[in-house]
Amino acid sequence: MTATADVLITTAFLHPGDEVDLMLGAAGLSTRHVPDLAALDEAERAELLAGVRAIIAGTLPLTAEHLAAAERLELIVRTGVGYDSVDLDAATARGIPVCITAGANRQAVAEHVFALMLAVARRVPENIQNLAAGSWQQLTGRELAGATLGILGLGSIGKAVATIAAGFGMSVLAYDPYFDEAFAAANGIRRAELDEVLAESDFVTLHLFLDDSTRNLIDAARLRTMKRDAVLVNTARGGIVDEDALVDAVRDGVIGGAALDVFATEPLPADSPLLSTPGILATTHVAGATREARGESGRMAAANVIDVLGGAGAPRFVVNPGYEGVPA
């Protein structure tokens, strides 16, 4: 018989006996850690899901089938801000709030954006590879100071990126459907339409959610509107960028390069052209993977679960359309 639990934890960086597990246990909640539900056979998975009251979810899918089997489920909390791995329509139809840990990884992701930008701008990977191969080539890079940074998505992370950019002496313009005029005015950010940002920026960084309105938003046509030496950085979600079009654009010199931390398919297949195209730098979806960010997201998720299951409070940072002020 499968061991059931009050809280199912599918976040891979959370483990039995860690701080989150101890928080939940101290609140009288039992836990089960299963990073990949697909690794369980169908009967075991169904039995496990039937008993859980909350799921602290990672990036692997929570499908409509999973949610249908979770008859007692009251809450889903994603340890992060992206929730495209959860079938939101299915959860909403069941009346299950889906929450995120807003702000937990803001600084981590923002810093990684600049790690990627600097690596591409100063050609760090090429220099390392050349030196390791015995070649003393002093490759010419470029500076961030004086460059124009375009931010697509001026939410929590986009704002953190803008703040850091000011320290580098970059000019910042931004696009966001819900543009924060007060923040922009206070931080010297110019509001622009999406295509203006693409056309005028030396570096473009994406901080949008993935949904039907943003899927393949950066396609071949939009890549052609960018400067020929521009660099595209994506730490948001892979599906926002048409990856085939991006490979073509970098290979053909339509843009100067790209740095990606997220991909339409994860893990990224070893034979992906994103890994073999000169001018494209890829990391393994680690922008938010700092000790500080992971610790905070785990604690936030556990606190949300404890309050909701214990009846001490309403769920926080709910993303379901129409749920208590969330736009329908």
Short mmCIF file of C-alpha atoms in Angstrom, two decimals:
data_model
loop_
_atom_site.label_atom_id
_atom_site.label_comp_id
_atom_site.label_asym_id
_atom_site.label_seq_id
_atom_site.Cartn_x
_atom_site.Cartn_y
_atom_site.Cartn_z
CA MET A 1 0.00 0.00 0.00
CA THR A 2 1.28 3.50 -0.87
CA ALA A 3 2.14 5.77 2.03
CA THR A 4 -0.20 8.75 1.79
CA ALA A 5 0.31 12.19 3.30
CA ASP A 6 -1.34 15.54 3.95
CA VAL A 7 1.21 17.39 1.82
CA LEU A 8 2.78 16.10 -1.37
CA ILE A 9 6.08 17.79 -2.20
CA THR A 10 7.26 17.57 -5.80
CA THR A 11 9.87 20.34 -5.62
CA ALA A 12 13.18 18.62 -6.30
CA PHE A 13 15.29 20.81 -4.01
CA LEU A 14 13.14 20.04 -0.96
CA HIS A 15 13.92 16.86 0.97
CA PRO A 16 12.71 14.79 3.94
CA GLY A 17 14.02 16.25 7.19
CA ASP A 18 14.81 19.71 5.82
CA GLU A 19 13.51 23.02 7.19
CA VAL A 20 10.29 22.89 5.19
CA ASP A 21 9.60 19.30 6.20
CA LEU A 22 10.16 20.19 9.86
CA MET A 23 7.85 23.23 9.59
CA LEU A 24 5.06 21.11 8.18
CA GLY A 25 5.64 18.34 10.70
CA ALA A 26 5.55 20.80 13.61
CA ALA A 27 2.13 21.90 12.34
CA GLY A 28 0.91 18.31 12.48
CA LEU A 29 1.04 17.72 8.73
CA SER A 30 2.52 14.57 7.23
CA THR A 31 4.58 14.82 4.04
CA ARG A 32 5.60 12.72 1.06
CA HIS A 33 8.40 13.78 -1.29
CA VAL A 34 7.96 12.67 -4.91
CA PRO A 35 9.94 14.92 -7.29
CA ASP A 36 8.52 13.20 -10.40
CA LEU A 37 4.98 11.83 -10.28
CA ALA A 38 5.57 10.16 -13.65
CA ALA A 39 8.09 7.87 -11.94
CA LEU A 40 5.27 6.20 -9.98
CA ASP A 41 3.11 3.53 -11.57
CA GLU A 42 -0.47 4.55 -12.24
CA ALA A 43 -2.04 2.77 -9.29
CA GLU A 44 0.53 4.05 -6.79
CA ARG A 45 0.20 7.59 -8.12
CA ALA A 46 -3.59 7.51 -7.92
CA GLU A 47 -3.53 6.17 -4.36
CA LEU A 48 -1.06 8.81 -3.23
CA LEU A 49 -2.92 11.70 -4.85
CA ALA A 50 -6.26 10.59 -3.46
CA GLY A 51 -5.14 11.42 0.08
CA VAL A 52 -3.22 14.68 -0.26
CA ARG A 53 -4.67 17.99 0.90
CA ALA A 54 -1.94 20.26 -0.47
CA ILE A 55 0.84 20.07 -3.05
CA ILE A 56 4.08 22.04 -2.88
CA ALA A 57 4.98 21.83 -6.53
CA GLY A 58 8.16 22.01 -8.55
CA THR A 59 8.53 22.55 -12.29
CA LEU A 60 7.39 19.14 -13.52
CA PRO A 61 3.78 18.93 -14.73
CA LEU A 62 0.70 18.73 -12.54
CA THR A 63 -1.86 17.65 -15.11
CA ALA A 64 -5.65 17.62 -15.17
CA GLU A 65 -5.42 13.85 -14.65
CA HIS A 66 -3.32 14.33 -11.51
CA LEU A 67 -5.74 16.90 -10.13
CA ALA A 68 -8.76 14.73 -10.86
CA ALA A 69 -7.20 11.96 -8.76
CA ALA A 70 -6.51 14.36 -5.86
CA GLU A 71 -10.01 14.26 -4.40
CA ARG A 72 -9.12 16.02 -1.12
CA LEU A 73 -6.82 18.65 -2.60
CA GLU A 74 -7.30 22.14 -1.16
CA LEU A 75 -4.23 24.05 -2.29
CA ILE A 76 -1.29 24.03 -4.72
CA VAL A 77 1.77 26.20 -4.07
CA ARG A 78 4.54 26.56 -6.67
CA THR A 79 8.00 27.18 -5.23
CA GLY A 80 8.69 29.94 -7.74
CA VAL A 81 6.73 32.44 -9.79
CA GLY A 82 6.09 30.43 -12.96
CA TYR A 83 2.98 28.26 -12.86
CA ASP A 84 2.68 27.01 -16.45
CA SER A 85 3.56 23.50 -15.20
CA VAL A 86 0.19 23.39 -13.38
CA ASP A 87 -3.02 22.84 -15.36
CA LEU A 88 -4.56 26.08 -14.14
CA ASP A 89 -7.87 25.55 -15.93
CA ALA A 90 -8.33 22.17 -14.27
CA ALA A 91 -7.42 23.55 -10.85
CA THR A 92 -9.76 26.52 -11.27
CA ALA A 93 -12.62 24.26 -12.36
CA ARG A 94 -12.13 22.26 -9.17
CA GLY A 95 -11.98 25.42 -7.04
CA ILE A 96 -8.37 24.74 -6.03
CA PRO A 97 -6.28 27.88 -5.51
CA VAL A 98 -2.88 27.82 -7.21
CA CYS A 99 -0.32 30.01 -5.47
CA ILE A 100 3.20 31.18 -6.19
CA THR A 101 6.00 32.28 -3.86
CA ALA A 102 6.11 35.83 -5.20
CA GLY A 103 9.35 37.69 -4.63
CA ALA A 104 11.30 34.77 -3.19
CA ASN A 105 13.70 34.46 -6.11
CA ARG A 106 13.55 38.05 -7.37
CA GLN A 107 17.13 38.99 -6.50
CA ALA A 108 18.54 35.63 -7.56
CA VAL A 109 17.01 35.83 -11.04
CA ALA A 110 17.95 39.48 -11.48
CA GLU A 111 21.58 38.76 -10.63
CA HIS A 112 21.64 35.81 -13.03
CA VAL A 113 20.45 38.10 -15.83
CA PHE A 114 23.60 40.14 -15.37
CA ALA A 115 25.77 37.05 -15.05
CA LEU A 116 24.49 36.01 -18.48
CA MET A 117 24.76 39.48 -20.00
CA LEU A 118 28.32 39.94 -18.79
CA ALA A 119 29.30 36.46 -19.95
CA VAL A 120 28.06 37.20 -23.46
CA ALA A 121 29.25 40.81 -23.57
CA ARG A 122 32.78 39.93 -22.42
CA ARG A 123 32.83 36.61 -24.30
CA VAL A 124 33.69 34.76 -21.10
CA PRO A 125 32.83 31.21 -22.28
CA GLU A 126 34.92 31.62 -25.44
CA ASN A 127 37.87 32.98 -23.47
CA ILE A 128 37.71 30.08 -21.01
CA GLN A 129 37.46 27.49 -23.78
CA ASN A 130 40.29 29.03 -25.81
CA LEU A 131 42.62 29.25 -22.85
CA ALA A 132 41.86 25.66 -21.82
CA ALA A 133 42.71 24.60 -25.38
CA GLY A 134 46.07 26.38 -25.17
CA SER A 135 45.11 29.44 -27.23
CA TRP A 136 45.97 32.93 -25.92
CA GLN A 137 43.35 34.95 -27.83
CA GLN A 138 42.44 38.27 -26.25
CA LEU A 139 38.89 38.53 -27.58
CA THR A 140 37.31 41.96 -27.67
CA GLY A 141 34.11 42.37 -25.68
CA ARG A 142 31.74 45.23 -24.95
CA GLU A 143 30.72 47.18 -21.86
CA LEU A 144 27.30 47.38 -20.26
CA ALA A 145 27.85 51.02 -19.25
CA GLY A 146 26.15 53.28 -21.74
CA ALA A 147 24.23 50.44 -23.36
CA THR A 148 20.44 50.38 -23.60
CA LEU A 149 18.66 47.61 -21.71
CA GLY A 150 15.16 46.68 -22.80
CA ILE A 151 12.98 44.92 -20.23
CA LEU A 152 9.91 43.03 -21.38
CA GLY A 153 7.87 42.59 -18.21
CA LEU A 154 8.38 45.22 -15.50
CA GLY A 155 7.07 43.14 -12.64
CA SER A 156 8.91 42.19 -9.48
CA ILE A 157 11.94 40.66 -11.21
CA GLY A 158 11.96 43.20 -14.03
CA LYS A 159 12.12 45.98 -11.45
CA ALA A 160 15.06 44.32 -9.68
CA VAL A 161 16.85 44.05 -13.03
CA ALA A 162 16.21 47.74 -13.71
CA THR A 163 17.64 48.69 -10.32
CA ILE A 164 20.85 46.75 -10.97
CA ALA A 165 21.09 48.18 -14.49
CA ALA A 166 21.24 51.68 -13.04
CA GLY A 167 24.36 50.68 -11.15
CA PHE A 168 25.99 49.64 -14.41
CA GLY A 169 25.14 52.98 -16.00
CA MET A 170 22.70 51.50 -18.51
CA SER A 171 19.74 53.31 -20.03
CA VAL A 172 16.52 51.37 -19.44
CA LEU A 173 13.29 51.20 -21.40
CA ALA A 174 10.52 48.76 -20.65
CA TYR A 175 7.26 47.26 -21.82
CA ASP A 176 4.59 45.81 -19.56
CA PRO A 177 0.82 45.49 -20.12
CA TYR A 178 0.34 46.73 -16.52
CA PHE A 179 3.09 49.36 -16.54
CA ASP A 180 4.06 50.83 -13.15
CA GLU A 181 4.36 54.53 -14.00
CA ALA A 182 5.42 55.54 -10.49
CA PHE A 183 8.31 53.05 -10.36
CA ALA A 184 9.41 54.00 -13.85
CA ALA A 185 9.41 57.71 -13.06
CA ALA A 186 11.34 57.19 -9.84
CA ASN A 187 13.97 55.06 -11.59
CA GLY A 188 14.43 56.83 -14.90
CA ILE A 189 12.81 54.10 -17.01
CA ARG A 190 11.22 55.03 -20.32
CA ARG A 191 7.94 53.36 -21.23
CA ALA A 192 7.89 51.84 -24.72
CA GLU A 193 5.84 49.46 -26.80
CA LEU A 194 7.12 45.91 -27.24
CA ASP A 195 8.48 46.43 -30.74
CA GLU A 196 10.14 49.70 -29.72
CA VAL A 197 11.98 47.90 -26.94
CA LEU A 198 13.21 45.27 -29.38
CA ALA A 199 14.31 47.81 -31.98
CA GLU A 200 16.14 50.20 -29.66
CA SER A 201 17.86 47.93 -27.13
CA ASP A 202 21.41 46.60 -27.05
CA PHE A 203 20.31 43.94 -24.58
CA VAL A 204 16.75 42.62 -24.19
CA THR A 205 15.72 40.65 -21.11
CA LEU A 206 12.42 38.77 -20.78
CA HIS A 207 10.36 38.74 -17.58
CA LEU A 208 6.90 37.78 -18.79
CA PHE A 209 4.63 34.92 -17.79
CA LEU A 210 4.03 32.17 -20.31
CA ASP A 211 0.44 32.00 -21.51
CA ASP A 212 -1.38 32.01 -24.84
CA SER A 213 -0.62 35.71 -25.30
CA THR A 214 3.14 35.30 -24.87
CA ARG A 215 3.80 31.88 -26.40
CA ASN A 216 6.38 32.33 -29.20
CA LEU A 217 6.08 36.08 -28.68
CA ILE A 218 9.70 36.47 -29.78
CA ASP A 219 9.45 34.91 -33.21
CA ALA A 220 11.42 35.29 -36.45
CA ALA A 221 9.69 38.55 -37.36
CA ARG A 222 10.38 40.17 -34.01
CA LEU A 223 13.99 38.96 -33.96
CA ARG A 224 14.46 40.75 -37.27
CA THR A 225 13.40 44.04 -35.63
CA MET A 226 16.32 43.86 -33.18
CA LYS A 227 19.75 45.42 -33.65
CA ARG A 228 22.24 43.19 -35.45
CA ASP A 229 24.55 43.19 -32.42
CA ALA A 230 21.76 42.92 -29.82
CA VAL A 231 21.71 40.16 -27.22
CA LEU A 232 18.51 38.44 -26.06
CA VAL A 233 18.39 37.10 -22.48
CA ASN A 234 15.60 34.80 -21.31
CA THR A 235 15.25 33.75 -17.68
CA ALA A 236 11.43 33.71 -17.78
CA ARG A 237 9.98 30.73 -19.68
CA GLY A 238 11.29 28.94 -22.74
CA GLY A 239 8.02 28.97 -24.66
CA ILE A 240 8.10 32.75 -24.95
CA VAL A 241 10.85 32.44 -27.58
CA ASP A 242 10.58 30.53 -30.85
CA GLU A 243 13.77 28.55 -30.34
CA ASP A 244 14.16 27.45 -33.97
CA ALA A 245 13.85 31.05 -35.10
CA LEU A 246 16.37 32.12 -32.46
CA VAL A 247 18.93 29.57 -33.64
CA ASP A 248 18.51 30.82 -37.20
CA ALA A 249 18.76 34.46 -36.13
CA VAL A 250 22.00 34.00 -34.19
CA ARG A 251 23.55 31.69 -36.79
CA ASP A 252 22.71 34.10 -39.63
CA GLY A 253 23.81 37.25 -37.79
CA VAL A 254 20.32 38.71 -37.50
CA ILE A 255 21.13 39.41 -33.83
CA GLY A 256 24.41 39.32 -31.96
CA GLY A 257 23.70 36.50 -29.55
CA ALA A 258 21.47 35.04 -26.86
CA ALA A 259 21.69 33.74 -23.32
CA LEU A 260 19.01 31.35 -22.12
CA ASP A 261 18.24 29.78 -18.76
CA VAL A 262 14.83 28.35 -19.75
CA PHE A 263 13.67 26.19 -22.63
CA ALA A 264 10.47 24.95 -24.23
CA THR A 265 11.50 21.39 -23.32
CA GLU A 266 13.29 20.73 -20.05
CA PRO A 267 15.69 19.11 -19.50
CA LEU A 268 17.08 20.48 -22.74
CA PRO A 269 17.90 17.55 -25.10
CA ALA A 270 21.64 17.01 -25.54
CA ASP A 271 21.30 17.33 -29.32
CA SER A 272 19.52 20.69 -29.19
CA PRO A 273 21.01 23.22 -31.61
CA LEU A 274 20.80 25.74 -28.77
CA LEU A 275 23.84 23.96 -27.33
CA SER A 276 25.90 23.87 -30.52
CA THR A 277 25.20 27.25 -32.10
CA PRO A 278 28.05 29.75 -31.57
CA GLY A 279 26.72 32.88 -29.92
CA ILE A 280 24.12 31.13 -27.77
CA LEU A 281 24.89 30.58 -24.09
CA ALA A 282 22.68 28.19 -22.11
CA THR A 283 22.36 27.42 -18.40
CA THR A 284 20.21 24.78 -16.73
CA HIS A 285 17.22 26.78 -15.38
CA VAL A 286 19.26 27.92 -12.39
CA ALA A 287 18.49 31.65 -12.33
CA GLY A 288 16.50 31.25 -9.12
CA ALA A 289 18.67 28.49 -7.71
CA THR A 290 20.46 30.20 -4.87
CA ARG A 291 20.50 29.01 -1.28
CA GLU A 292 18.77 32.21 -0.24
CA ALA A 293 16.00 32.06 -2.86
CA ARG A 294 15.30 28.37 -2.43
CA GLY A 295 15.19 28.71 1.34
CA GLU A 296 12.76 31.60 1.17
CA SER A 297 10.48 29.98 -1.43
CA GLY A 298 10.29 26.79 0.62
CA ARG A 299 9.44 28.66 3.80
CA MET A 300 6.83 30.77 2.01
CA ALA A 301 5.21 27.68 0.50
CA ALA A 302 5.13 25.85 3.83
CA ALA A 303 3.67 28.86 5.67
CA ASN A 304 0.93 29.19 3.05
CA VAL A 305 0.05 25.50 3.35
CA ILE A 306 0.07 25.57 7.15
CA ASP A 307 -2.21 28.61 7.32
CA VAL A 308 -4.71 27.30 4.78
CA LEU A 309 -4.93 23.71 6.01
CA GLY A 310 -5.00 24.89 9.63
CA GLY A 311 -7.74 27.41 8.92
CA ALA A 312 -5.59 30.33 10.07
CA GLY A 313 -5.70 32.33 6.86
CA ALA A 314 -6.61 32.61 3.19
CA PRO A 315 -4.15 31.46 0.52
CA ARG A 316 -1.61 34.07 -0.55
CA PHE A 317 -0.39 34.97 -4.06
CA VAL A 318 -3.20 33.14 -5.85
CA VAL A 319 -2.99 33.16 -9.67
CA ASN A 320 -6.33 31.58 -10.66
CA PRO A 321 -8.31 33.97 -12.89
CA GLY A 322 -11.10 35.67 -11.00
CA TYR A 323 -9.92 34.56 -7.58
CA GLU A 324 -10.30 37.48 -5.14
CA GLY A 325 -9.05 40.22 -7.40
CA VAL A 326 -6.97 38.18 -9.82
CA PRO A 327 -7.88 39.41 -13.35
CA ALA A 328 -10.28 37.05 -15.12
#
